[in-house]
Structures are given as structure tokens and as C-alpha cells.
Amino acid sequence: MEARKCDVCGGFFLPYIASNKIGGKSDSYNEIIVKEKRMGLKNANRYKEYDVCENCSKELNKWLKRNKEN
């Protein structure tokens, strides 16, 4: 199993999502993708990917839910 480094907190983590519900093996994790969109230019988008540990993923979801209501 391959450990990953969280791009938010800097901690190391193992996959924490069981994508195969039958086997129950944790083999996936969340990744945040930030897309820079250019106005008026087709296909001029840039992406940045961030690996996120389980705790930071939960905190981000809490923050998003709180701010969605405002």
C-alpha cells in the first residue's frame, strides 16, 4: 500500500475510502482539483491537484456546508 502526503496539513496518510463496497478494502482517497478558467479562450484552462487526508477532507466539507448557508 502506498502512503500519500496531504497537501493541506503535510501529514502522511493511507487510502481511507473503500471504493469497492463488497471487498471493503480502502483503496481510494479524496483529491481537490482547482481549475483556473480563462475568459474568452477555449482550452486555456489550468488544473492544480491536491491530495487530501481524511481529516482535512472532513474539515473542508464542514467549512463548505457552513459557508453554503451564508
GROMACS .gro file of N, CA, C and O in nm:
model
  280
    1MET      N    1   0.084  -0.118   0.000
    1MET     CA    2   0.000   0.000   0.000
    1MET      C    3   0.089   0.124   0.000
    1MET      O    4   0.190   0.129   0.068
    2GLU      N    5   0.050   0.222  -0.075
    2GLU     CA    6   0.130   0.343  -0.092
    2GLU      C    7   0.076   0.457  -0.006
    2GLU      O    8  -0.041   0.492  -0.014
    3ALA      N    9   0.162   0.515   0.077
    3ALA     CA   10   0.123   0.630   0.158
    3ALA      C   11   0.129   0.757   0.073
    3ALA      O   12   0.208   0.766  -0.021
    4ARG      N   13   0.044   0.852   0.106
    4ARG     CA   14   0.040   0.981   0.038
    4ARG      C   15   0.066   1.091   0.139
    4ARG      O   16   0.047   1.072   0.258
    5LYS      N   17   0.105   1.208   0.093
    5LYS     CA   18   0.125   1.323   0.180
    5LYS      C   19   0.014   1.423   0.154
    5LYS      O   20  -0.011   1.462   0.040
    6CYS      N   21  -0.052   1.466   0.260
    6CYS     CA   22  -0.160   1.563   0.249
    6CYS      C   23  -0.102   1.699   0.212
    6CYS      O   24  -0.010   1.749   0.278
    7ASP      N   25  -0.155   1.759   0.107
    7ASP     CA   26  -0.108   1.889   0.062
    7ASP      C   27  -0.164   2.004   0.147
    7ASP      O   28  -0.124   2.118   0.129
    8VAL      N   29  -0.254   1.974   0.240
    8VAL     CA   30  -0.310   2.077   0.328
    8VAL      C   31  -0.233   2.082   0.460
    8VAL      O   32  -0.178   2.186   0.496
    9CYS      N   33  -0.225   1.969   0.531
    9CYS     CA   34  -0.163   1.968   0.664
    9CYS      C   35  -0.021   1.914   0.665
    9CYS      O   36   0.051   1.928   0.763
   10GLY      N   37   0.020   1.847   0.558
   10GLY     CA   38   0.156   1.793   0.550
   10GLY      C   39   0.172   1.655   0.609
   10GLY      O   40   0.280   1.597   0.604
   11GLY      N   41   0.065   1.599   0.668
   11GLY     CA   42   0.073   1.466   0.727
   11GLY      C   43   0.066   1.357   0.621
   11GLY      O   44   0.019   1.378   0.510
   12PHE      N   45   0.115   1.239   0.658
   12PHE     CA   46   0.109   1.125   0.568
   12PHE      C   47  -0.016   1.044   0.599
   12PHE      O   48  -0.061   1.037   0.713
   13PHE      N   49  -0.073   0.981   0.494
   13PHE     CA   50  -0.195   0.901   0.513
   13PHE      C   51  -0.198   0.787   0.413
   13PHE      O   52  -0.132   0.790   0.310
   14LEU      N   53  -0.277   0.686   0.448
   14LEU     CA   54  -0.305   0.574   0.359
   14LEU      C   55  -0.444   0.594   0.300
   14LEU      O   56  -0.523   0.671   0.355
   15PRO      N   57  -0.476   0.528   0.190
   15PRO     CA   58  -0.610   0.540   0.135
   15PRO      C   59  -0.715   0.511   0.242
   15PRO      O   60  -0.698   0.419   0.323
   16TYR      N   61  -0.822   0.591   0.245
   16TYR     CA   62  -0.922   0.579   0.352
   16TYR      C   63  -1.064   0.560   0.301
   16TYR      O   64  -1.157   0.552   0.382
   17ILE      N   65  -1.085   0.550   0.172
   17ILE     CA   66  -1.218   0.528   0.117
   17ILE      C   67  -1.221   0.389   0.056
   17ILE      O   68  -1.134   0.353  -0.023
   18ALA      N   69  -1.323   0.311   0.093
   18ALA     CA   70  -1.341   0.179   0.034
   18ALA      C   71  -1.428   0.194  -0.090
   18ALA      O   72  -1.549   0.204  -0.081
   19SER      N   73  -1.365   0.202  -0.207
   19SER     CA   74  -1.441   0.220  -0.331
   19SER      C   75  -1.513   0.092  -0.372
   19SER      O   76  -1.613   0.097  -0.441
   20ASN      N   77  -1.462  -0.022  -0.329
   20ASN     CA   78  -1.527  -0.149  -0.357
   20ASN      C   79  -1.600  -0.192  -0.230
   20ASN      O   80  -1.540  -0.247  -0.139
   21LYS      N   81  -1.729  -0.166  -0.225
   21LYS     CA   82  -1.807  -0.193  -0.103
   21LYS      C   83  -1.815  -0.343  -0.072
   21LYS      O   84  -1.832  -0.380   0.043
   22ILE      N   85  -1.801  -0.430  -0.169
   22ILE     CA   86  -1.808  -0.573  -0.144
   22ILE      C   87  -1.682  -0.620  -0.071
   22ILE      O   88  -1.690  -0.687   0.031
   23GLY      N   89  -1.565  -0.582  -0.120
   23GLY     CA   90  -1.440  -0.624  -0.057
   23GLY      C   91  -1.408  -0.545   0.068
   23GLY      O   92  -1.342  -0.594   0.159
   24GLY      N   93  -1.454  -0.421   0.074
   24GLY     CA   94  -1.432  -0.337   0.191
   24GLY      C   95  -1.290  -0.286   0.207
   24GLY      O   96  -1.257  -0.227   0.308
   25LYS      N   97  -1.205  -0.306   0.108
   25LYS     CA   98  -1.066  -0.261   0.117
   25LYS      C   99  -1.058  -0.111   0.087
   25LYS      O  100  -1.112  -0.064  -0.013
   26SER      N  101  -0.989  -0.037   0.172
   26SER     CA  102  -0.969   0.105   0.148
   26SER      C  103  -0.861   0.123   0.043
   26SER      O  104  -0.745   0.091   0.066
   27ASP      N  105  -0.899   0.172  -0.073
   27ASP     CA  106  -0.804   0.186  -0.183
   27ASP      C  107  -0.814   0.321  -0.254
   27ASP      O  108  -0.755   0.340  -0.359
   28SER      N  109  -0.886   0.415  -0.196
   28SER     CA  110  -0.905   0.546  -0.258
   28SER      C  111  -0.896   0.656  -0.153
   28SER      O  112  -0.903   0.631  -0.034
   29TYR      N  113  -0.881   0.779  -0.201
   29TYR     CA  114  -0.878   0.896  -0.112
   29TYR      C  115  -0.930   1.016  -0.190
   29TYR      O  116  -0.948   1.009  -0.312
   30ASN      N  117  -0.956   1.126  -0.122
   30ASN     CA  118  -1.005   1.246  -0.189
   30ASN      C  119  -0.891   1.330  -0.241
   30ASN      O  120  -0.783   1.336  -0.182
   31GLU      N  121  -0.917   1.393  -0.352
   31GLU     CA  122  -0.823   1.485  -0.413
   31GLU      C  123  -0.902   1.610  -0.452
   31GLU      O  124  -1.012   1.601  -0.504
   32ILE      N  125  -0.846   1.725  -0.423
   32ILE     CA  126  -0.909   1.850  -0.462
   32ILE      C  127  -0.845   1.896  -0.592
   32ILE      O  128  -0.722   1.900  -0.604
   33ILE      N  129  -0.927   1.930  -0.689
   33ILE     CA  130  -0.877   1.982  -0.816
   33ILE      C  131  -0.925   2.126  -0.830
   33ILE      O  132  -1.044   2.154  -0.825
   34VAL      N  133  -0.830   2.216  -0.845
   34VAL     CA  134  -0.860   2.358  -0.862
   34VAL      C  135  -0.838   2.391  -1.010
   34VAL      O  136  -0.731   2.364  -1.064
   35LYS      N  137  -0.940   2.447  -1.071
   35LYS     CA  138  -0.934   2.477  -1.214
   35LYS      C  139  -0.930   2.628  -1.235
   35LYS      O  140  -1.016   2.700  -1.186
   36GLU      N  141  -0.830   2.673  -1.306
   36GLU     CA  142  -0.822   2.814  -1.345
   36GLU      C  143  -0.886   2.827  -1.482
   36GLU      O  144  -0.843   2.765  -1.578
   37LYS      N  145  -0.991   2.906  -1.489
   37LYS     CA  146  -1.067   2.922  -1.613
   37LYS      C  147  -1.033   3.056  -1.677
   37LYS      O  148  -1.042   3.159  -1.612
   38ARG      N  149  -0.994   3.056  -1.800
   38ARG     CA  150  -0.960   3.178  -1.873
   38ARG      C  151  -1.083   3.228  -1.949
   38ARG      O  152  -1.149   3.151  -2.018
   39MET      N  153  -1.111   3.355  -1.937
   39MET     CA  154  -1.224   3.415  -2.006
   39MET      C  155  -1.190   3.434  -2.154
   39MET      O  156  -1.083   3.487  -2.187
   40GLY      N  157  -1.280   3.390  -2.242
   40GLY     CA  158  -1.266   3.416  -2.385
   40GLY      C  159  -1.169   3.325  -2.459
   40GLY      O  160  -1.157   3.337  -2.580
   41LEU      N  161  -1.099   3.238  -2.391
   41LEU     CA  162  -1.005   3.149  -2.458
   41LEU      C  163  -1.048   3.004  -2.441
   41LEU      O  164  -1.061   2.955  -2.329
   42LYS      N  165  -1.070   2.936  -2.549
   42LYS     CA  166  -1.106   2.795  -2.541
   42LYS      C  167  -0.982   2.712  -2.509
   42LYS      O  168  -0.872   2.742  -2.554
   43ASN      N  169  -1.001   2.610  -2.431
   43ASN     CA  170  -0.895   2.516  -2.397
   43ASN      C  171  -0.774   2.582  -2.331
   43ASN      O  172  -0.661   2.537  -2.347
   44ALA      N  173  -0.796   2.690  -2.259
   44ALA     CA  174  -0.685   2.758  -2.191
   44ALA      C  175  -0.698   2.742  -2.040
   44ALA      O  176  -0.661   2.829  -1.965
   45ASN      N  177  -0.752   2.630  -1.999
   45ASN     CA  178  -0.772   2.604  -1.856
   45ASN      C  179  -0.649   2.537  -1.798
   45ASN      O  180  -0.581   2.460  -1.864
   46ARG      N  181  -0.621   2.568  -1.672
   46ARG     CA  182  -0.512   2.502  -1.600
   46ARG      C  183  -0.569   2.438  -1.475
   46ARG      O  184  -0.658   2.492  -1.412
   47TYR      N  185  -0.512   2.323  -1.439
   47TYR     CA  186  -0.557   2.248  -1.323
   47TYR      C  187  -0.443   2.231  -1.223
   47TYR      O  188  -0.328   2.215  -1.261
   48LYS      N  189  -0.477   2.232  -1.096
   48LYS     CA  190  -0.382   2.202  -0.989
   48LYS      C  191  -0.450   2.097  -0.901
   48LYS      O  192  -0.566   2.114  -0.863
   49GLU      N  193  -0.381   1.989  -0.870
   49GLU     CA  194  -0.437   1.880  -0.791
   49GLU      C  195  -0.373   1.876  -0.653
   49GLU      O  196  -0.252   1.895  -0.640
   50TYR      N  197  -0.456   1.851  -0.550
   50TYR     CA  198  -0.409   1.846  -0.412
   50TYR      C  199  -0.460   1.717  -0.348
   50TYR      O  200  -0.580   1.690  -0.345
   51ASP      N  201  -0.367   1.636  -0.294
   51ASP     CA  202  -0.405   1.518  -0.217
   51ASP      C  203  -0.450   1.564  -0.079
   51ASP      O  204  -0.389   1.652  -0.020
   52VAL      N  205  -0.558   1.502  -0.029
   52VAL     CA  206  -0.616   1.547   0.098
   52VAL      C  207  -0.640   1.427   0.190
   52VAL      O  208  -0.704   1.330   0.149
   53CYS      N  209  -0.589   1.436   0.314
   53CYS     CA  210  -0.611   1.329   0.412
   53CYS      C  211  -0.757   1.329   0.457
   53CYS      O  212  -0.833   1.422   0.429
   54GLU      N  213  -0.794   1.226   0.528
   54GLU     CA  214  -0.934   1.212   0.571
   54GLU      C  215  -0.978   1.326   0.661
   54GLU      O  216  -1.087   1.381   0.645
   55ASN      N  217  -0.894   1.366   0.756
   55ASN     CA  218  -0.931   1.472   0.848
   55ASN      C  219  -0.949   1.605   0.775
   55ASN      O  220  -1.048   1.677   0.796
   56CYS      N  221  -0.856   1.641   0.688
   56CYS     CA  222  -0.867   1.768   0.613
   56CYS      C  223  -0.987   1.765   0.519
   56CYS      O  224  -1.053   1.867   0.498
   57SER      N  225  -1.017   1.648   0.462
   57SER     CA  226  -1.133   1.634   0.376
   57SER      C  227  -1.262   1.660   0.454
   57SER      O  228  -1.351   1.731   0.408
   58LYS      N  229  -1.270   1.604   0.575
   58LYS     CA  230  -1.389   1.626   0.659
   58LYS      C  231  -1.401   1.773   0.698
   58LYS      O  232  -1.510   1.830   0.695
   59GLU      N  233  -1.290   1.835   0.734
   59GLU     CA  234  -1.292   1.977   0.773
   59GLU      C  235  -1.333   2.066   0.655
   59GLU      O  236  -1.408   2.162   0.672
   60LEU      N  237  -1.284   2.034   0.535
   60LEU     CA  238  -1.322   2.111   0.418
   60LEU      C  239  -1.472   2.098   0.392
   60LEU      O  240  -1.540   2.197   0.364
   61ASN      N  241  -1.525   1.977   0.404
   61ASN     CA  242  -1.669   1.957   0.382
   61ASN      C  243  -1.752   2.032   0.485
   61ASN      O  244  -1.856   2.090   0.450
   62LYS      N  245  -1.708   2.034   0.611
   62LYS     CA  246  -1.778   2.112   0.714
   62LYS      C  247  -1.778   2.260   0.678
   62LYS      O  248  -1.879   2.328   0.688
   63TRP      N  249  -1.662   2.311   0.637
   63TRP     CA  250  -1.648   2.452   0.601
   63TRP      C  251  -1.738   2.487   0.483
   63TRP      O  252  -1.805   2.590   0.482
   64LEU      N  253  -1.739   2.399   0.381
   64LEU     CA  254  -1.823   2.424   0.264
   64LEU      C  255  -1.971   2.427   0.301
   64LEU      O  256  -2.046   2.512   0.253
   65LYS      N  257  -2.014   2.336   0.387
   65LYS     CA  258  -2.154   2.332   0.428
   65LYS      C  259  -2.191   2.457   0.507
   65LYS      O  260  -2.300   2.513   0.488
   66ARG      N  261  -2.104   2.500   0.597
   66ARG     CA  262  -2.129   2.623   0.675
   66ARG      C  263  -2.142   2.745   0.586
   66ARG      O  264  -2.230   2.827   0.603
   67ASN      N  265  -2.053   2.756   0.488
   67ASN     CA  266  -2.050   2.874   0.404
   67ASN      C  267  -2.154   2.869   0.291
   67ASN      O  268  -2.184   2.972   0.233
   68LYS      N  269  -2.206   2.753   0.263
   68LYS     CA  270  -2.311   2.740   0.162
   68LYS      C  271  -2.439   2.807   0.211
   68LYS      O  272  -2.514   2.864   0.134
   69GLU      N  273  -2.460   2.803   0.342
   69GLU     CA  274  -2.581   2.860   0.402
   69GLU      C  275  -2.577   3.011   0.404
   69GLU      O  276  -2.679   3.077   0.416
   70ASN      N  277  -2.459   3.071   0.395
   70ASN     CA  278  -2.447   3.220   0.401
   70ASN      C  279  -2.463   3.285   0.268
   70ASN      O  280  -2.443   3.253   0.168
   0.00000   0.00000   0.00000
